[in-house]
mmCIF file of C-alpha atoms in Angstrom:
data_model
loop_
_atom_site.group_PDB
_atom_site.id
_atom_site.type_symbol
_atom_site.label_atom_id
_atom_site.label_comp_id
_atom_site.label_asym_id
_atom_site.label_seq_id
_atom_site.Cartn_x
_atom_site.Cartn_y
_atom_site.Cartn_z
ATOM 1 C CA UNK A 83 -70.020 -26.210 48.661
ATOM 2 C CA UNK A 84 -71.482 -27.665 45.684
ATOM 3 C CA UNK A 85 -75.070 -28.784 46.491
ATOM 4 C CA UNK A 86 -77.483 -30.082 44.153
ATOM 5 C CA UNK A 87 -78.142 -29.302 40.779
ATOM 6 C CA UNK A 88 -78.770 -25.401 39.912
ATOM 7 C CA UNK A 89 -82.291 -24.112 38.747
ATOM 8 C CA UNK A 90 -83.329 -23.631 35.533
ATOM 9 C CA UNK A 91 -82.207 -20.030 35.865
ATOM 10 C CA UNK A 92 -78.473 -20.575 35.908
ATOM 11 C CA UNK A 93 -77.876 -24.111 33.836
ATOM 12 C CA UNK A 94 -76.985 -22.425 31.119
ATOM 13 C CA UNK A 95 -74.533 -20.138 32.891
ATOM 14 C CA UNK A 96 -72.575 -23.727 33.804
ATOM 15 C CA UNK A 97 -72.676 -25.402 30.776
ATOM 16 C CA UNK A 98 -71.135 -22.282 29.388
ATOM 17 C CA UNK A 99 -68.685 -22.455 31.929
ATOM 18 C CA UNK A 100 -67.339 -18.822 31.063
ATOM 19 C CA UNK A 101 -64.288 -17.966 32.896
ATOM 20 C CA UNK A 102 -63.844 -14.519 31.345
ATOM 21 C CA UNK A 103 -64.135 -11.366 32.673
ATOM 22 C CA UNK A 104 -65.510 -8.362 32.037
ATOM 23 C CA UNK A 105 -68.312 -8.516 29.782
ATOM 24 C CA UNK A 106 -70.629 -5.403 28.754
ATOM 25 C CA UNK A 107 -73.971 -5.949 29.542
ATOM 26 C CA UNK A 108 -75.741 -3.170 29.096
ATOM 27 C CA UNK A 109 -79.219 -3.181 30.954
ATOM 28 C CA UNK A 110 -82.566 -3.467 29.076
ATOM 29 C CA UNK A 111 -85.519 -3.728 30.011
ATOM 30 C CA UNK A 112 -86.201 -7.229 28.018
ATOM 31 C CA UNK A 113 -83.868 -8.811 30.075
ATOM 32 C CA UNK A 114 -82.108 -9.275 33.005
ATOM 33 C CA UNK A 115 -78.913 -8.058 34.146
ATOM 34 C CA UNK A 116 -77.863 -11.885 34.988
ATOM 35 C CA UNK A 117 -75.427 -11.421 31.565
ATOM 36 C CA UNK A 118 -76.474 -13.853 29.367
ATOM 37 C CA UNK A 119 -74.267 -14.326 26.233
ATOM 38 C CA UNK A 120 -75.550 -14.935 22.570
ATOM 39 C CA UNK A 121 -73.735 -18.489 22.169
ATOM 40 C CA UNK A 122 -76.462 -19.513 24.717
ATOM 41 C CA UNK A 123 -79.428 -21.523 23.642
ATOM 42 C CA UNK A 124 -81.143 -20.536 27.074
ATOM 43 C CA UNK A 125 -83.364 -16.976 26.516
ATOM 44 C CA UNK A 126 -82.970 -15.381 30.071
ATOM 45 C CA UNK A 127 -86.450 -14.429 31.967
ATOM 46 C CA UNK A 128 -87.996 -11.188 31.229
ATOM 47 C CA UNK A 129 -87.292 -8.710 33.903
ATOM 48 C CA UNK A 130 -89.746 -5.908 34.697
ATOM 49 C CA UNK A 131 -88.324 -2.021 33.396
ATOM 50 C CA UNK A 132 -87.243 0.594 35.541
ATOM 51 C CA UNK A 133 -87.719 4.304 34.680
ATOM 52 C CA UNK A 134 -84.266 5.350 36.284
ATOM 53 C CA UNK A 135 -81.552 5.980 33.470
ATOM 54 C CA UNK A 136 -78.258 4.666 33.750
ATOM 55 C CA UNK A 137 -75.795 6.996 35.076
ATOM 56 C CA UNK A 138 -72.311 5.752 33.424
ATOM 57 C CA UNK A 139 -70.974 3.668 30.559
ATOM 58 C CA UNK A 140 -72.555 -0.127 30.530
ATOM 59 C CA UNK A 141 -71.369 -2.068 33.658
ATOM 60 C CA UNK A 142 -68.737 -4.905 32.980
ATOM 61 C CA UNK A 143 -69.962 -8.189 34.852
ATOM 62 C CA UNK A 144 -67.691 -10.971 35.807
ATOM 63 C CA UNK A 145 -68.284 -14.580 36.425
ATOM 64 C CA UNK A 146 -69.023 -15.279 39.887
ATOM 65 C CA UNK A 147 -66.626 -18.289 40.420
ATOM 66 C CA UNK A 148 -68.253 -21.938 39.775
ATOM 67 C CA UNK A 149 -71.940 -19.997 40.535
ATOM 68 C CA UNK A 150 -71.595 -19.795 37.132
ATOM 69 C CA UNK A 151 -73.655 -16.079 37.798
ATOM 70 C CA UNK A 152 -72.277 -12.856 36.220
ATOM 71 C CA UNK A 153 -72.485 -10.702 38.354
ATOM 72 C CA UNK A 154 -71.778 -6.360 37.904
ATOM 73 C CA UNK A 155 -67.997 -5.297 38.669
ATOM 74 C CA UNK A 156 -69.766 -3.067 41.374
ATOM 75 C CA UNK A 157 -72.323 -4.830 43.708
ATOM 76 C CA UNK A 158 -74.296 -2.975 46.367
ATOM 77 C CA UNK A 159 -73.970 -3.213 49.852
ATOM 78 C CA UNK A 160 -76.892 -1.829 51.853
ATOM 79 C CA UNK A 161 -76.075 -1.599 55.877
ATOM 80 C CA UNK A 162 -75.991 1.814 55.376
ATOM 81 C CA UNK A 163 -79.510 1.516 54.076
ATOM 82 C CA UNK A 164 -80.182 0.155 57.515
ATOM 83 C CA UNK A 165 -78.004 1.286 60.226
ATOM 84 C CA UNK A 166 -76.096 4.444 61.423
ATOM 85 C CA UNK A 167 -72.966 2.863 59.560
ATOM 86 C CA UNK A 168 -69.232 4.048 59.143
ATOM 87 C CA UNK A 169 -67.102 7.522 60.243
ATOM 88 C CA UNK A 170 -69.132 10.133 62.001
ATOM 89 C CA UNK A 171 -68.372 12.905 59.087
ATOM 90 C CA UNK A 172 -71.115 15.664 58.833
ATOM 91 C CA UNK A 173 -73.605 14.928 55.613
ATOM 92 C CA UNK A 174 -72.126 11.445 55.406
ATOM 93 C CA UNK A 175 -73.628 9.838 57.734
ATOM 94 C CA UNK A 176 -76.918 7.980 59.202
ATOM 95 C CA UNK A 177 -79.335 5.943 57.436
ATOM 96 C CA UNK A 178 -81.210 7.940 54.464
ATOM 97 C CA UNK A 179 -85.571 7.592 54.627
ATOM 98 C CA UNK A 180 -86.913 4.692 53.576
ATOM 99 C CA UNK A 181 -88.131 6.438 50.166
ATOM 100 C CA UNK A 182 -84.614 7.662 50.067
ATOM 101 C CA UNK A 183 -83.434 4.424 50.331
ATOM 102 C CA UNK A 184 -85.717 2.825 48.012
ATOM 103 C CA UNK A 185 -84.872 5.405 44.878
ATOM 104 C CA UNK A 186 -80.929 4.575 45.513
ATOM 105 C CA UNK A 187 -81.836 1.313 45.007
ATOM 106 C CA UNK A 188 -83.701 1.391 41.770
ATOM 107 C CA UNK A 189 -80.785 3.666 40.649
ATOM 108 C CA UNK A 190 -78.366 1.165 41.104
ATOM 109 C CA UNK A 191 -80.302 -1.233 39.410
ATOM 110 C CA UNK A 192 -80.831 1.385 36.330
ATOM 111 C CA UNK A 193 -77.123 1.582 36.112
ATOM 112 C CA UNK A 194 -76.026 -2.332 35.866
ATOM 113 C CA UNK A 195 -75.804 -3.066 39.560
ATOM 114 C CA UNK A 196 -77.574 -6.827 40.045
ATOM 115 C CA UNK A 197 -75.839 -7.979 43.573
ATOM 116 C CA UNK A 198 -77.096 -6.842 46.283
ATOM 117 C CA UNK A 199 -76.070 -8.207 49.512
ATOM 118 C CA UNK A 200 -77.461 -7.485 53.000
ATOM 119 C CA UNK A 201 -77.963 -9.497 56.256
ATOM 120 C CA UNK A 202 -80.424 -10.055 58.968
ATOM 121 C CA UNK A 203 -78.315 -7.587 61.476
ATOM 122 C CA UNK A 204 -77.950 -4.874 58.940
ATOM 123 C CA UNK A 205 -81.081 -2.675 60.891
ATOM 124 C CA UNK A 206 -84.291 -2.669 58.948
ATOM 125 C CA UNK A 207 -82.012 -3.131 55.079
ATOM 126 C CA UNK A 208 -83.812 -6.658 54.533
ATOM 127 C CA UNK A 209 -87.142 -4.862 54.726
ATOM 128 C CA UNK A 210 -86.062 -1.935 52.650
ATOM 129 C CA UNK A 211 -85.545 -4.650 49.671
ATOM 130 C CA UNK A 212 -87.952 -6.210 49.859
ATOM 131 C CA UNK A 213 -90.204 -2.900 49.588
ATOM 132 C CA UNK A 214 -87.423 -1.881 47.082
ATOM 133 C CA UNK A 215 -87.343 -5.045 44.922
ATOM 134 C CA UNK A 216 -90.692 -5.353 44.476
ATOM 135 C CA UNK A 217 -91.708 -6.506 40.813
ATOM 136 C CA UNK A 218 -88.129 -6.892 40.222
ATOM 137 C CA UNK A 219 -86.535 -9.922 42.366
ATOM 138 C CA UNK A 220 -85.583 -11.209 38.525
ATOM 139 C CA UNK A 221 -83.129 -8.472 38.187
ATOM 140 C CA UNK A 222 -80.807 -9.339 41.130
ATOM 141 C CA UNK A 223 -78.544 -11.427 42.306
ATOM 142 C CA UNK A 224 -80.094 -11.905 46.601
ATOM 143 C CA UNK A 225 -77.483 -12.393 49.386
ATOM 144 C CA UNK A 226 -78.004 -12.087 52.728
ATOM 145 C CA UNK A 227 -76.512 -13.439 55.619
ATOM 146 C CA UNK A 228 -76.807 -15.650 58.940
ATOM 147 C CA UNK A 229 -75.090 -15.668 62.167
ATOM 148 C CA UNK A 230 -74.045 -19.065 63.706
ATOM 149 C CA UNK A 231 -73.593 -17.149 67.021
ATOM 150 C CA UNK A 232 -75.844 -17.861 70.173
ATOM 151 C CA UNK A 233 -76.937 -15.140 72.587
ATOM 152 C CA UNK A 234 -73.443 -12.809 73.678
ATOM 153 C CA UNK A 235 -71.414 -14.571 71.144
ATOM 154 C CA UNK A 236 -71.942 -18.051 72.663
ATOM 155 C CA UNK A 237 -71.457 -21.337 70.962
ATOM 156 C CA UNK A 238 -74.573 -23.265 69.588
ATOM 157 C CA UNK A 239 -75.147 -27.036 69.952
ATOM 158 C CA UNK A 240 -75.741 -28.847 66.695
ATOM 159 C CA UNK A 241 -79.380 -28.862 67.144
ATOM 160 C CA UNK A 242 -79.583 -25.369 68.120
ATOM 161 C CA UNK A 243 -77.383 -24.371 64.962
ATOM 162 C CA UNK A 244 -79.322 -26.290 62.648
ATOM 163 C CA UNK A 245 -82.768 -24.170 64.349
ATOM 164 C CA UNK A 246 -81.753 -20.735 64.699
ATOM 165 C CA UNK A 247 -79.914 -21.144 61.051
ATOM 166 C CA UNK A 248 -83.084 -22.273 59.284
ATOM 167 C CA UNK A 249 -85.578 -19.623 61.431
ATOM 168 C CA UNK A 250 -83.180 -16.865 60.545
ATOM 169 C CA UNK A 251 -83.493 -17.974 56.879
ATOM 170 C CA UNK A 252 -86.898 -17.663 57.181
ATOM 171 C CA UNK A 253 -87.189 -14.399 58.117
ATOM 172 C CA UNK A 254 -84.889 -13.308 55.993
ATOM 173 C CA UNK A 255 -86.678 -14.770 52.976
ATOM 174 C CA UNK A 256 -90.201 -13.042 54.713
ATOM 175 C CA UNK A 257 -88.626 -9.539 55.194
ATOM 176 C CA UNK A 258 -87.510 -9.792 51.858
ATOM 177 C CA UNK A 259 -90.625 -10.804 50.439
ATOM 178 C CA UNK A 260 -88.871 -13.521 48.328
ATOM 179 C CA UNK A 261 -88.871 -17.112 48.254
ATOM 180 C CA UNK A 262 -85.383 -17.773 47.349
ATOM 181 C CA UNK A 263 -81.649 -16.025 48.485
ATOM 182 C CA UNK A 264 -79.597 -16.721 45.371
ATOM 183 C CA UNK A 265 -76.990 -16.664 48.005
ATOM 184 C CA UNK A 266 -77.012 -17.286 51.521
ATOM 185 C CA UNK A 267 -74.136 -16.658 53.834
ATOM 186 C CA UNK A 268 -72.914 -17.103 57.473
ATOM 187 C CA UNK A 269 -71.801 -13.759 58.665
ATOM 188 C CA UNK A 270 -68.221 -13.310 60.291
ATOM 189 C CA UNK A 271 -67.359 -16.969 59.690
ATOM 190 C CA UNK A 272 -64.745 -17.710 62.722
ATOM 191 C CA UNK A 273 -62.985 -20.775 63.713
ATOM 192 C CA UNK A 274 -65.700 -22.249 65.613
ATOM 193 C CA UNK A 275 -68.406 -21.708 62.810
ATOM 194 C CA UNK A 276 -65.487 -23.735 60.568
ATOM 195 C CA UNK A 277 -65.650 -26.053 63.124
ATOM 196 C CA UNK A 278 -68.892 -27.019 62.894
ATOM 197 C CA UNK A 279 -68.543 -27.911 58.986
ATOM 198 C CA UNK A 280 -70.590 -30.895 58.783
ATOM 199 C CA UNK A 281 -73.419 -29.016 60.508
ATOM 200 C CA UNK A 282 -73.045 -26.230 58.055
ATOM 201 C CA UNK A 283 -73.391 -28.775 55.395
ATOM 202 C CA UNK A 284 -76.120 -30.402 56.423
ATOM 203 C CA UNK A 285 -78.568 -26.797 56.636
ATOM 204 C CA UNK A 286 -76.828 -25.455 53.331
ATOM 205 C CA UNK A 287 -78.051 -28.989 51.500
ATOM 206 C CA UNK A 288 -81.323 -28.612 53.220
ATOM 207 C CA UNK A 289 -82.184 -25.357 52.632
ATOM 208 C CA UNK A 290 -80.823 -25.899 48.697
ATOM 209 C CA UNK A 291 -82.814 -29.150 48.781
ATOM 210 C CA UNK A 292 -86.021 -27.191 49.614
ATOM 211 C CA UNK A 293 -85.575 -24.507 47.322
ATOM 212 C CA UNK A 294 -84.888 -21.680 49.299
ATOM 213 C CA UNK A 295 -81.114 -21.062 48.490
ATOM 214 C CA UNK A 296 -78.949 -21.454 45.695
ATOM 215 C CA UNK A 297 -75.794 -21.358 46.778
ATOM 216 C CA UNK A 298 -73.365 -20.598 49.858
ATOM 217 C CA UNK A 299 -70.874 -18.240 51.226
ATOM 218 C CA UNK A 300 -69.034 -16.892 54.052
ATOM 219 C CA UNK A 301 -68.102 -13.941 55.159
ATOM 220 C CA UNK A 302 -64.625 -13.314 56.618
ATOM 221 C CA UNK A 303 -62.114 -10.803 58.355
ATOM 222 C CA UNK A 304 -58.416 -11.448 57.549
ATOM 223 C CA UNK A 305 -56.503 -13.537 56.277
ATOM 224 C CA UNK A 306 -55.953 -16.843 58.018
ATOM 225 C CA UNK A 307 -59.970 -17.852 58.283
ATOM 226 C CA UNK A 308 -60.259 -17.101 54.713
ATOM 227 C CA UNK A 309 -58.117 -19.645 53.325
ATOM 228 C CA UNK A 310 -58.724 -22.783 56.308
ATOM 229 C CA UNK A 311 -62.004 -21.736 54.909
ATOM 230 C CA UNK A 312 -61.734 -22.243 51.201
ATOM 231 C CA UNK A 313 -59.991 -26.301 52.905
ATOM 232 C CA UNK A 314 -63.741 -26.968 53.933
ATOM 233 C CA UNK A 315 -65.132 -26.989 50.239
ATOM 234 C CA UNK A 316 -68.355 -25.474 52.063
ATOM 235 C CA UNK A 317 -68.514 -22.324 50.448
ATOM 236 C CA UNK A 318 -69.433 -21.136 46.637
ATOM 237 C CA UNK A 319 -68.649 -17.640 46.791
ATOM 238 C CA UNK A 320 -66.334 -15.852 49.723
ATOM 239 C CA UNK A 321 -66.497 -12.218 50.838
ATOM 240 C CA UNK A 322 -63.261 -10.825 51.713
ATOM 241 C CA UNK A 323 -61.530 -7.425 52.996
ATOM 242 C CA UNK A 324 -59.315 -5.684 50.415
ATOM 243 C CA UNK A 325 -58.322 -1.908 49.827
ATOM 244 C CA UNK A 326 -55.400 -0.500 48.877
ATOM 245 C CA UNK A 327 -54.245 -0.404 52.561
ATOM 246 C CA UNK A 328 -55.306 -4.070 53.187
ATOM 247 C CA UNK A 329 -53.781 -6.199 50.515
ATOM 248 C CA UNK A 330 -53.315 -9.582 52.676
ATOM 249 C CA UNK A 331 -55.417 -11.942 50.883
ATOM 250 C CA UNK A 332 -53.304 -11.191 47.699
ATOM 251 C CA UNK A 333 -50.122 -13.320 48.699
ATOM 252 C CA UNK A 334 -52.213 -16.316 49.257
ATOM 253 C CA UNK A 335 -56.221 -16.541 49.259
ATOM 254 C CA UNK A 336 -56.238 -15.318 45.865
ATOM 255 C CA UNK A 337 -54.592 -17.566 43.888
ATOM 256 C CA UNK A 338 -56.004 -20.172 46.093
ATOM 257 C CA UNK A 339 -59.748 -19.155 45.416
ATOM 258 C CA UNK A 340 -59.059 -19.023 41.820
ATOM 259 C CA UNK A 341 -57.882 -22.784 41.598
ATOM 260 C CA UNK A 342 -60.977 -23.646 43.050
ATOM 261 C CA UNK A 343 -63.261 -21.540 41.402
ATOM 262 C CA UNK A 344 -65.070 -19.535 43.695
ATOM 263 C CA UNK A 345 -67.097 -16.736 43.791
ATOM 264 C CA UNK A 346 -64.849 -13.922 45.720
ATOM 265 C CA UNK A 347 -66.912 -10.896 46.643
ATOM 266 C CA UNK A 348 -65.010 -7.890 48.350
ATOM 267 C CA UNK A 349 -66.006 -5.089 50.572
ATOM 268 C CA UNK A 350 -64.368 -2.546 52.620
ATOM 269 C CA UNK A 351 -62.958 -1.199 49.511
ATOM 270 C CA UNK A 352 -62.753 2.191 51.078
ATOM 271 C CA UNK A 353 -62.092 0.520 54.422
ATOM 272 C CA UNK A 354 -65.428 2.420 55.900
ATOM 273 C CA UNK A 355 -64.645 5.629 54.375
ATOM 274 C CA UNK A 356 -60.801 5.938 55.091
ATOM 275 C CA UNK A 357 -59.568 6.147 51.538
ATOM 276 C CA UNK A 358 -62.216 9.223 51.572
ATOM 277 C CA UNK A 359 -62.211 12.836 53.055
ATOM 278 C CA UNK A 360 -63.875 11.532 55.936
ATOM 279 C CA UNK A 361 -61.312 10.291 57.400
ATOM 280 C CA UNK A 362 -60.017 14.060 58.783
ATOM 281 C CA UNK A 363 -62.982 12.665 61.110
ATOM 282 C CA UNK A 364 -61.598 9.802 62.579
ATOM 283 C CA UNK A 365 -61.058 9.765 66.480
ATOM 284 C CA UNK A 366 -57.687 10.214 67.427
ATOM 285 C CA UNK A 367 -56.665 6.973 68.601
ATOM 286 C CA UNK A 368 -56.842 5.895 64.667
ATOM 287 C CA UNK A 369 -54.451 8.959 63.717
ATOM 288 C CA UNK A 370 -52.030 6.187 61.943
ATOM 289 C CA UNK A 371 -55.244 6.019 59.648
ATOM 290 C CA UNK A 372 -55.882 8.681 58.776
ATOM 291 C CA UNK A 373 -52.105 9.506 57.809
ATOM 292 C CA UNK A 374 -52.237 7.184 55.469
ATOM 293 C CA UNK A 375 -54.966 8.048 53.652
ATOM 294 C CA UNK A 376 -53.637 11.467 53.616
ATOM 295 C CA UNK A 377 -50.990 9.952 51.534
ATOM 296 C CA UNK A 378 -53.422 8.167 49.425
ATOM 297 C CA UNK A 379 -55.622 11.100 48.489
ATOM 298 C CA UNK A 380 -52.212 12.753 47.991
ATOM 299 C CA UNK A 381 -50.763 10.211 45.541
ATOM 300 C CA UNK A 382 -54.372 9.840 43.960
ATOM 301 C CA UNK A 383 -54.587 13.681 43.361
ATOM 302 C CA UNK A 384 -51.044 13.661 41.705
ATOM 303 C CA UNK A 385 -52.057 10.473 39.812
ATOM 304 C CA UNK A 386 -53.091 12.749 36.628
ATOM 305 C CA UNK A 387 -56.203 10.882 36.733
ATOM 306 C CA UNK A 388 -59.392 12.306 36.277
ATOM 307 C CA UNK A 389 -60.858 10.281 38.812
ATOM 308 C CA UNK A 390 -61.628 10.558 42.710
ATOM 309 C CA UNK A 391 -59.610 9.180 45.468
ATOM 310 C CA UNK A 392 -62.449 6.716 45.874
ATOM 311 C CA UNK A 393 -62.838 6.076 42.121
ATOM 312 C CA UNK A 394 -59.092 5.007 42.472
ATOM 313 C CA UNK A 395 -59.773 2.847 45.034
ATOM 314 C CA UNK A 396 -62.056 1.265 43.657
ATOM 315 C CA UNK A 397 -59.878 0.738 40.309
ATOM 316 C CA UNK A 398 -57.425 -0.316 42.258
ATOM 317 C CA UNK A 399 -59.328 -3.516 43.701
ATOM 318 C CA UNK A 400 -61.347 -4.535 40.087
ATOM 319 C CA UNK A 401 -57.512 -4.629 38.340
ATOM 320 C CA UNK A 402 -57.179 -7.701 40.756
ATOM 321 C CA UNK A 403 -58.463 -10.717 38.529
ATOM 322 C CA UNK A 404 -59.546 -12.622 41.382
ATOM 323 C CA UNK A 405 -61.917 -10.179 42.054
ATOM 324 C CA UNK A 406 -65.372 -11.014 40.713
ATOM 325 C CA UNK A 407 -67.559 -7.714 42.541
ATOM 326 C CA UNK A 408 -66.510 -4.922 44.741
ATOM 327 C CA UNK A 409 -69.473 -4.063 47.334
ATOM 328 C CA UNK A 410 -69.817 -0.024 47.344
ATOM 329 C CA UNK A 411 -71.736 0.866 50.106
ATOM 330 C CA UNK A 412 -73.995 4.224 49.891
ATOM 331 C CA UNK A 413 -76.528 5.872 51.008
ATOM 332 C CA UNK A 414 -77.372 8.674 48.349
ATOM 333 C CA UNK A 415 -78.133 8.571 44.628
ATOM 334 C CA UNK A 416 -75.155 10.932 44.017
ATOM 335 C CA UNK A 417 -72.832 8.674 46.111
ATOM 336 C CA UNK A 418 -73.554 5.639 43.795
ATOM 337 C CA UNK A 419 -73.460 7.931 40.961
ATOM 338 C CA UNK A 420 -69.354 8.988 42.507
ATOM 339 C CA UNK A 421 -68.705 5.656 42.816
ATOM 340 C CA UNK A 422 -69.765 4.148 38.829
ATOM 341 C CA UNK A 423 -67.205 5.666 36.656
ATOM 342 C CA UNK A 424 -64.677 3.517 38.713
ATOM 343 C CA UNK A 425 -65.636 0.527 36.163
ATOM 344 C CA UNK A 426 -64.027 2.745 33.681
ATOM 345 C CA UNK A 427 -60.712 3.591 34.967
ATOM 346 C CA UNK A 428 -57.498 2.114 33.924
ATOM 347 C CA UNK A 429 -54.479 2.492 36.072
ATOM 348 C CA UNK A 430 -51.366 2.674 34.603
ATOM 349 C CA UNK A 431 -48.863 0.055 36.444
ATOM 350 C CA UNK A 432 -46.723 2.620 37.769
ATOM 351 C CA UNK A 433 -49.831 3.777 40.146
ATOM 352 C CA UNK A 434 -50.495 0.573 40.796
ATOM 353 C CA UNK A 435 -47.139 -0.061 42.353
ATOM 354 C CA UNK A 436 -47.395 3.041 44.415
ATOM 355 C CA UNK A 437 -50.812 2.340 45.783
ATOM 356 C CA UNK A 438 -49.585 -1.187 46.414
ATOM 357 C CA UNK A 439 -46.908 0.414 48.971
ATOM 358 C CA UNK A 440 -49.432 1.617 50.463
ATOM 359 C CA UNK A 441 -50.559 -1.245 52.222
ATOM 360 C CA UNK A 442 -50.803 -1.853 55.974
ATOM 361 C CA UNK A 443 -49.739 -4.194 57.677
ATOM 362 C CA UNK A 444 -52.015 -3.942 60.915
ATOM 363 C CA UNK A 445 -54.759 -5.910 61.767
ATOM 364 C CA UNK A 446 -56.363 -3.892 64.667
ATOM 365 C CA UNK A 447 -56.273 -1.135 62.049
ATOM 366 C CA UNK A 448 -57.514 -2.487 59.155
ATOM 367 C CA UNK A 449 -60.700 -4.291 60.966
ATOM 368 C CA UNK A 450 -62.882 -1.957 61.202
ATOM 369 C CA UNK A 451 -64.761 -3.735 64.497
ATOM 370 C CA UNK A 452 -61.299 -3.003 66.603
ATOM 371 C CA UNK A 453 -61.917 0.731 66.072
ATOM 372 C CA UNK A 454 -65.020 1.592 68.922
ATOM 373 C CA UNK A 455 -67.378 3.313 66.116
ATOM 374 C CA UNK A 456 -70.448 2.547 64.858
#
């Protein structure tokens, strides 16, 4: 939804109006990982150092769609930060310490990582950032989320939309100890939330009008919502499911998000830690699973590649041009630092057709909410 004019912080970023791709932007501590190019009269604001050192090569950032951001191929997604989150495998799982938490964070912005996205259900992850991005709220690009849900999944009246929508911002925005989301989102955007578009507008215009959003965005399981969706012109930036085993939203969303220029953000990447060893841990009703990652990690360890089953993975979903950032969530330093040469790998197009017939065509399976785990 295009509301009214951007701040000061992004105009050049539109008037630009880059639609490239990767661009090196390696991060310094006299500016800010927001990518700004040297054909721009506008000097980006000066963002306060970290002491971490960057773990890889420069990260590549991408143009976020008609945000006109640039946001890092890899983005960080933090309800692990918050929750008990994702397959039950021992040392892989349950929230780290909050000090624990906090250092991953300021690693991942030493390395290039400036989206972060979190939500107000994600546990205590708002209130981690905000501890976390203290002094440094200019490095990042802020999402969070809303739900549009009443009380056991109930349906809101107008009114009552309009109220819990703008209260939940608010917390969000104290929790996070910021006065601005650069991008606020309503979580698990279903049929009903689409049909209450002129609503949506209204509190998206508001809360841009008073300064304390810049832009909007959805998040979505599937395939259909996402594209009736992208119909309602309501959202800036989309994020969408997409692995190697779930590759629905390339036969149609893609291209379709692309003509209209907007921001598409994707997580389950790994499809909660399927494409990974820990799915030898998944319960058995799930066994079609974890065949088929067997015969990922399989194919991946055969690739030749010097690269992880989840480094391939991830490759896999940044050689898709619609792409713009691929969430990664972790909860350790050494997780992120598995997870950053990915940026760096190349696959030849014969793996990429093999991992393509991969995919799966089963939506109880690839939603990760059908499976009766945390």
């Amino acid at each position: 939804m295009r509301l009214s004019g951007p701040p000061a912080l992004y105009a050049a970023d539109r008037a630009a109006h880059l639609h490239g791709h990767d661009r090196s932007c390696p991060y310094g501590g006299t500016g800010t990982p927001l990518c700004y190019t040297t054909s721009r009269t506008a000097h980006p604001p000066s963002a306060t150092p970290t002491t971490e050192r960057p773990m890889s090569a420069p990260m590549p950032f991408r143009r976020l769609g008609r945000t006109g951001l640039h946001v890092s191929a890899l983005s960080l997604g933090t309800v692990e930060l918050g929750l008990d989150y994702g397959i039950a495998a021992p040392g892989h799982f349950g929230r780290p310490a909050e000090a624990d938490a906090i250092r991953l964070v300021h690693h991942a912005l030493a390395a290039g990582i400036n989206f972060i996205d979190t939500a107000r259900v994600y546990g205590s992850s708002e209130a981690v950032l905000g501890k976390a991005l203290a002094g440094r709220r200019q490095q990042v690009v802020l999402a969070s989320k809303v739900s549009t849900q009443g009380p056991g999944g109930t349906g809101l009246t107008p009114a009552d939309l309009r109220r819990q929508m703008l209260a939940s911002l608010d917390a969000s925005l104290q929790t996070l100890q910021t006065d601005y989301l650069d991008i606020w989102q309503v979580h698990n955007v279903d049929r009903a939330t689409l049909a209450a578009a002129d609503t949506l507008a209204d509190v998206f215009d508001h809360a841009r009008r008073s300064g304390k959003i810049r832009w909007s965005g959805g998040s979505f399981y599937g395939d259909a919502l996402p594209l009736a969706a992208l119909k309602t012109g309501l959202f800036d930036v989309m994020q969408v499911t997409y692995s190697v085993l779930d590759q629905r939203l390339a036969d149609a969303f893609f291209p379709a998000a692309e003509a209209q220029d907007v921001g598409v953000v994707v997580r389950s990447v790994l499809l909660k830690g399927v494409l990974t060893e820990r799915a030898d841990h998944l319960p058995a009703h799930l066994d079609a699973l974890r065949r088929r990652s067997q015969a990922f990690r399989t194919l991946a360890a055969g690739s030749g590649l010097a690269a992880t089953p989840a480094q391939i993975a991830i490759a896999f979903a940044l050689a898709q041009p619609a792409i713009h950032t691929v969430l990664i969530g972790v909860r350790t330093v050494e997780e992120l630092a598995d997870n950053l040469p990915a940026t760096a790998i190349r696959l030849p197009e014969s793996l990429q057709r093999q991992l393509a017939a991969l995919r799966l065509d089963a939506p109880d399976l690839l939603n990760p909410a059908t499976w009766g785990i945390p």
